[in-house]
Amino acid sequence: MNTNEAIAFFKSLLIKTNKKSEKKVYESFIAILSDLKDKNLTNEELHSIETELDKLKLIMDTETEKKYLSKKLANFKKYLKDEFSLVSQGYYTAIGMSLGMCFGVAIGSSIGGSSGTALGVTFGMLIGLLIGKTKDDETKKQNRTLRTKLN
């Protein structure tokens, strides 16, 4: 399945559904596939992506289509990250904030009980946000960021 066929498939699913959660999954696929078309990928890289789309077996009649395609979307994002170092917008910011909160709780609780924990979480989250945002800006400059939402 090439990217144009996949986009057409998800657009047809998008038209058929009224559920917000399903629309979000379909729009994410469309945005990522459209963004991949805009990247300067070689024919070999495009072929690799199309092969991965075939492996995902996106066109299947399942009763839990949203759940099935959500898993396939996660697998596809993981593939793009592993093979091409492409990450979704805000990827590093989310990781940085999560790690900052974890370390903030650990450091804050060792310093001063519950008030220390609150301060630790706050400062840890801010530091993680700054580091993650810096890393996200860096990947954007390198053209390694994928849109996951339609404009």
PDB file of C-alpha atoms in Angstrom:
ATOM      1  CA  MET A   1       0.000   0.000   0.000  1.00  0.00           C
ATOM      2  CA  ASN A   2       1.508   3.319  -0.989  1.00  0.00           C
ATOM      3  CA  THR A   3       1.039   6.527   0.979  1.00  0.00           C
ATOM      4  CA  ASN A   4      -1.625   7.921  -1.367  1.00  0.00           C
ATOM      5  CA  GLU A   5      -3.711   4.749  -1.065  1.00  0.00           C
ATOM      6  CA  ALA A   6      -3.343   4.796   2.717  1.00  0.00           C
ATOM      7  CA  ILE A   7      -4.398   8.448   2.899  1.00  0.00           C
ATOM      8  CA  ALA A   8      -7.437   7.716   0.718  1.00  0.00           C
ATOM      9  CA  PHE A   9      -8.302   4.721   2.943  1.00  0.00           C
ATOM     10  CA  PHE A  10      -8.184   6.783   6.139  1.00  0.00           C
ATOM     11  CA  LYS A  11     -10.111   9.641   4.551  1.00  0.00           C
ATOM     12  CA  SER A  12     -12.873   7.194   3.626  1.00  0.00           C
ATOM     13  CA  LEU A  13     -12.943   5.921   7.234  1.00  0.00           C
ATOM     14  CA  LEU A  14     -12.991   9.502   8.499  1.00  0.00           C
ATOM     15  CA  ILE A  15     -16.083  10.262   6.437  1.00  0.00           C
ATOM     16  CA  LYS A  16     -17.902   7.162   7.716  1.00  0.00           C
ATOM     17  CA  THR A  17     -17.476   7.799  11.445  1.00  0.00           C
ATOM     18  CA  ASN A  18     -18.997  10.231  13.898  1.00  0.00           C
ATOM     19  CA  LYS A  19     -16.961   9.105  16.901  1.00  0.00           C
ATOM     20  CA  LYS A  20     -14.408  11.652  18.036  1.00  0.00           C
ATOM     21  CA  SER A  21     -11.904   9.026  19.244  1.00  0.00           C
ATOM     22  CA  GLU A  22     -11.952   7.250  15.870  1.00  0.00           C
ATOM     23  CA  LYS A  23     -11.570  10.533  13.994  1.00  0.00           C
ATOM     24  CA  LYS A  24      -8.488  11.332  16.060  1.00  0.00           C
ATOM     25  CA  VAL A  25      -6.786   8.066  15.045  1.00  0.00           C
ATOM     26  CA  TYR A  26      -7.669   8.472  11.364  1.00  0.00           C
ATOM     27  CA  GLU A  27      -6.566  12.123  11.325  1.00  0.00           C
ATOM     28  CA  SER A  28      -3.255  11.164  12.953  1.00  0.00           C
ATOM     29  CA  PHE A  29      -2.585   8.602  10.237  1.00  0.00           C
ATOM     30  CA  ILE A  30      -3.515  11.111   7.508  1.00  0.00           C
ATOM     31  CA  ALA A  31      -1.332  13.841   9.016  1.00  0.00           C
ATOM     32  CA  ILE A  32       1.686  11.547   9.409  1.00  0.00           C
ATOM     33  CA  LEU A  33       1.363  10.101   5.913  1.00  0.00           C
ATOM     34  CA  SER A  34       0.888  13.571   4.392  1.00  0.00           C
ATOM     35  CA  ASP A  35       3.907  14.842   6.296  1.00  0.00           C
ATOM     36  CA  LEU A  36       5.988  11.905   5.048  1.00  0.00           C
ATOM     37  CA  LYS A  37       5.127  12.860   1.471  1.00  0.00           C
ATOM     38  CA  ASP A  38       6.525  16.353   2.140  1.00  0.00           C
ATOM     39  CA  LYS A  39       9.825  15.052   3.507  1.00  0.00           C
ATOM     40  CA  ASN A  40      12.760  14.556   1.150  1.00  0.00           C
ATOM     41  CA  LEU A  41      12.823  10.772   1.353  1.00  0.00           C
ATOM     42  CA  THR A  42      14.675   8.592  -1.118  1.00  0.00           C
ATOM     43  CA  ASN A  43      12.852   6.003  -3.220  1.00  0.00           C
ATOM     44  CA  GLU A  44      14.372   3.292  -1.027  1.00  0.00           C
ATOM     45  CA  GLU A  45      13.035   4.948   2.133  1.00  0.00           C
ATOM     46  CA  LEU A  46       9.590   5.382   0.586  1.00  0.00           C
ATOM     47  CA  HIS A  47       9.592   1.744  -0.451  1.00  0.00           C
ATOM     48  CA  SER A  48      10.535   0.751   3.094  1.00  0.00           C
ATOM     49  CA  ILE A  49       7.612   2.797   4.471  1.00  0.00           C
ATOM     50  CA  GLU A  50       5.202   1.290   1.957  1.00  0.00           C
ATOM     51  CA  THR A  51       6.415  -2.193   2.896  1.00  0.00           C
ATOM     52  CA  GLU A  52       5.775  -1.377   6.551  1.00  0.00           C
ATOM     53  CA  LEU A  53       2.251  -0.154   5.685  1.00  0.00           C
ATOM     54  CA  ASP A  54       1.640  -3.512   3.989  1.00  0.00           C
ATOM     55  CA  LYS A  55       2.940  -5.377   7.057  1.00  0.00           C
ATOM     56  CA  LEU A  56       0.572  -3.450   9.317  1.00  0.00           C
ATOM     57  CA  LYS A  57      -2.438  -4.897   7.442  1.00  0.00           C
ATOM     58  CA  LEU A  58      -4.487  -1.756   7.895  1.00  0.00           C
ATOM     59  CA  ILE A  59      -7.423  -2.873   5.769  1.00  0.00           C
ATOM     60  CA  MET A  60      -9.182  -5.429   7.927  1.00  0.00           C
ATOM     61  CA  ASP A  61     -12.784  -5.721   8.950  1.00  0.00           C
ATOM     62  CA  THR A  62     -12.719  -5.876  12.703  1.00  0.00           C
ATOM     63  CA  GLU A  63     -15.396  -5.059  15.219  1.00  0.00           C
ATOM     64  CA  THR A  64     -12.948  -3.038  17.275  1.00  0.00           C
ATOM     65  CA  GLU A  65     -11.533  -1.065  14.362  1.00  0.00           C
ATOM     66  CA  LYS A  66     -10.519   1.945  16.465  1.00  0.00           C
ATOM     67  CA  LYS A  67      -8.598  -0.166  18.977  1.00  0.00           C
ATOM     68  CA  TYR A  68      -6.984  -2.179  16.179  1.00  0.00           C
ATOM     69  CA  LEU A  69      -5.918   0.912  14.224  1.00  0.00           C
ATOM     70  CA  SER A  70      -4.728   2.680  17.394  1.00  0.00           C
ATOM     71  CA  LYS A  71      -2.286  -0.171  17.952  1.00  0.00           C
ATOM     72  CA  LYS A  72      -1.217  -0.007  14.316  1.00  0.00           C
ATOM     73  CA  LEU A  73      -0.667   3.758  14.639  1.00  0.00           C
ATOM     74  CA  ALA A  74       1.562   3.205  17.678  1.00  0.00           C
ATOM     75  CA  ASN A  75       3.488   0.508  15.784  1.00  0.00           C
ATOM     76  CA  PHE A  76       3.891   2.798  12.765  1.00  0.00           C
ATOM     77  CA  LYS A  77       5.158   5.691  14.923  1.00  0.00           C
ATOM     78  CA  LYS A  78       7.626   3.319  16.598  1.00  0.00           C
ATOM     79  CA  TYR A  79       8.823   2.126  13.189  1.00  0.00           C
ATOM     80  CA  LEU A  80       9.339   5.699  11.970  1.00  0.00           C
ATOM     81  CA  LYS A  81      11.211   6.573  15.164  1.00  0.00           C
ATOM     82  CA  ASP A  82      13.451   3.497  15.031  1.00  0.00           C
ATOM     83  CA  GLU A  83      14.192   3.502  11.303  1.00  0.00           C
ATOM     84  CA  PHE A  84      14.217   7.210  10.399  1.00  0.00           C
ATOM     85  CA  SER A  85      14.549   8.992  13.780  1.00  0.00           C
ATOM     86  CA  LEU A  86      11.236  10.754  13.098  1.00  0.00           C
ATOM     87  CA  VAL A  87       9.264  11.712  16.205  1.00  0.00           C
ATOM     88  CA  SER A  88       5.887  13.347  16.719  1.00  0.00           C
ATOM     89  CA  GLN A  89       5.562  16.958  17.807  1.00  0.00           C
ATOM     90  CA  GLY A  90       6.110  17.414  21.532  1.00  0.00           C
ATOM     91  CA  TYR A  91       7.674  13.970  21.956  1.00  0.00           C
ATOM     92  CA  TYR A  92      10.683  15.090  23.971  1.00  0.00           C
ATOM     93  CA  THR A  93       8.700  17.689  25.913  1.00  0.00           C
ATOM     94  CA  ALA A  94       6.350  14.994  27.207  1.00  0.00           C
ATOM     95  CA  ILE A  95       9.236  12.721  28.143  1.00  0.00           C
ATOM     96  CA  GLY A  96      11.110  15.572  29.800  1.00  0.00           C
ATOM     97  CA  MET A  97       8.127  16.617  31.889  1.00  0.00           C
ATOM     98  CA  SER A  98       7.469  13.041  32.993  1.00  0.00           C
ATOM     99  CA  LEU A  99      11.054  12.430  34.000  1.00  0.00           C
ATOM    100  CA  GLY A 100      11.257  15.834  35.660  1.00  0.00           C
ATOM    101  CA  MET A 101       8.222  15.060  37.800  1.00  0.00           C
ATOM    102  CA  CYS A 102       9.640  11.678  38.816  1.00  0.00           C
ATOM    103  CA  PHE A 103      13.021  13.079  39.780  1.00  0.00           C
ATOM    104  CA  GLY A 104      11.336  16.090  41.403  1.00  0.00           C
ATOM    105  CA  VAL A 105       9.287  13.836  43.682  1.00  0.00           C
ATOM    106  CA  ALA A 106      12.366  11.845  44.656  1.00  0.00           C
ATOM    107  CA  ILE A 107      14.546  14.865  45.332  1.00  0.00           C
ATOM    108  CA  GLY A 108      11.769  16.952  46.909  1.00  0.00           C
ATOM    109  CA  SER A 109      10.688  14.244  49.340  1.00  0.00           C
ATOM    110  CA  SER A 110      14.252  13.674  50.472  1.00  0.00           C
ATOM    111  CA  ILE A 111      14.681  17.397  51.129  1.00  0.00           C
ATOM    112  CA  GLY A 112      11.577  18.319  53.040  1.00  0.00           C
ATOM    113  CA  GLY A 113       8.472  16.156  53.246  1.00  0.00           C
ATOM    114  CA  SER A 114       5.257  17.175  51.496  1.00  0.00           C
ATOM    115  CA  SER A 115       6.174  20.817  50.856  1.00  0.00           C
ATOM    116  CA  GLY A 116       9.518  19.679  49.438  1.00  0.00           C
ATOM    117  CA  THR A 117       7.733  17.187  47.232  1.00  0.00           C
ATOM    118  CA  ALA A 118       5.472  19.897  45.816  1.00  0.00           C
ATOM    119  CA  LEU A 119       8.451  22.138  45.089  1.00  0.00           C
ATOM    120  CA  GLY A 120      10.403  19.219  43.670  1.00  0.00           C
ATOM    121  CA  VAL A 121       7.600  18.276  41.300  1.00  0.00           C
ATOM    122  CA  THR A 122       7.180  21.881  40.180  1.00  0.00           C
ATOM    123  CA  PHE A 123      10.858  22.531  39.544  1.00  0.00           C
ATOM    124  CA  GLY A 124      11.430  19.072  38.093  1.00  0.00           C
ATOM    125  CA  MET A 125       8.574  19.548  35.667  1.00  0.00           C
ATOM    126  CA  LEU A 126       9.846  23.001  34.633  1.00  0.00           C
ATOM    127  CA  ILE A 127      13.384  21.744  34.083  1.00  0.00           C
ATOM    128  CA  GLY A 128      12.077  18.734  32.138  1.00  0.00           C
ATOM    129  CA  LEU A 129       9.857  21.040  30.073  1.00  0.00           C
ATOM    130  CA  LEU A 130      12.804  23.277  29.174  1.00  0.00           C
ATOM    131  CA  ILE A 131      15.070  20.376  28.258  1.00  0.00           C
ATOM    132  CA  GLY A 132      12.320  18.626  26.273  1.00  0.00           C
ATOM    133  CA  LYS A 133      11.315  21.811  24.443  1.00  0.00           C
ATOM    134  CA  THR A 134      14.957  22.442  23.512  1.00  0.00           C
ATOM    135  CA  LYS A 135      15.268  18.899  22.170  1.00  0.00           C
ATOM    136  CA  ASP A 136      11.961  19.249  20.248  1.00  0.00           C
ATOM    137  CA  ASP A 137      13.186  22.497  18.670  1.00  0.00           C
ATOM    138  CA  GLU A 138      16.401  20.750  17.671  1.00  0.00           C
ATOM    139  CA  THR A 139      14.532  17.893  15.956  1.00  0.00           C
ATOM    140  CA  LYS A 140      12.302  20.416  14.175  1.00  0.00           C
ATOM    141  CA  LYS A 141      15.361  22.205  12.762  1.00  0.00           C
ATOM    142  CA  GLN A 142      16.670  18.839  11.559  1.00  0.00           C
ATOM    143  CA  ASN A 143      13.307  18.144   9.854  1.00  0.00           C
ATOM    144  CA  ARG A 144      12.765  15.012  11.969  1.00  0.00           C
ATOM    145  CA  THR A 145       9.389  16.035  13.407  1.00  0.00           C
ATOM    146  CA  LEU A 146       6.103  14.538  12.223  1.00  0.00           C
ATOM    147  CA  ARG A 147       2.764  16.290  12.357  1.00  0.00           C
ATOM    148  CA  THR A 148       0.163  14.151  14.066  1.00  0.00           C
ATOM    149  CA  LYS A 149      -2.756  16.551  13.713  1.00  0.00           C
ATOM    150  CA  LEU A 150      -4.400  17.940  10.626  1.00  0.00           C
ATOM    151  CA  ASN A 151      -4.373  21.708  10.245  1.00  0.00           C
TER     152      ASN A 151
END
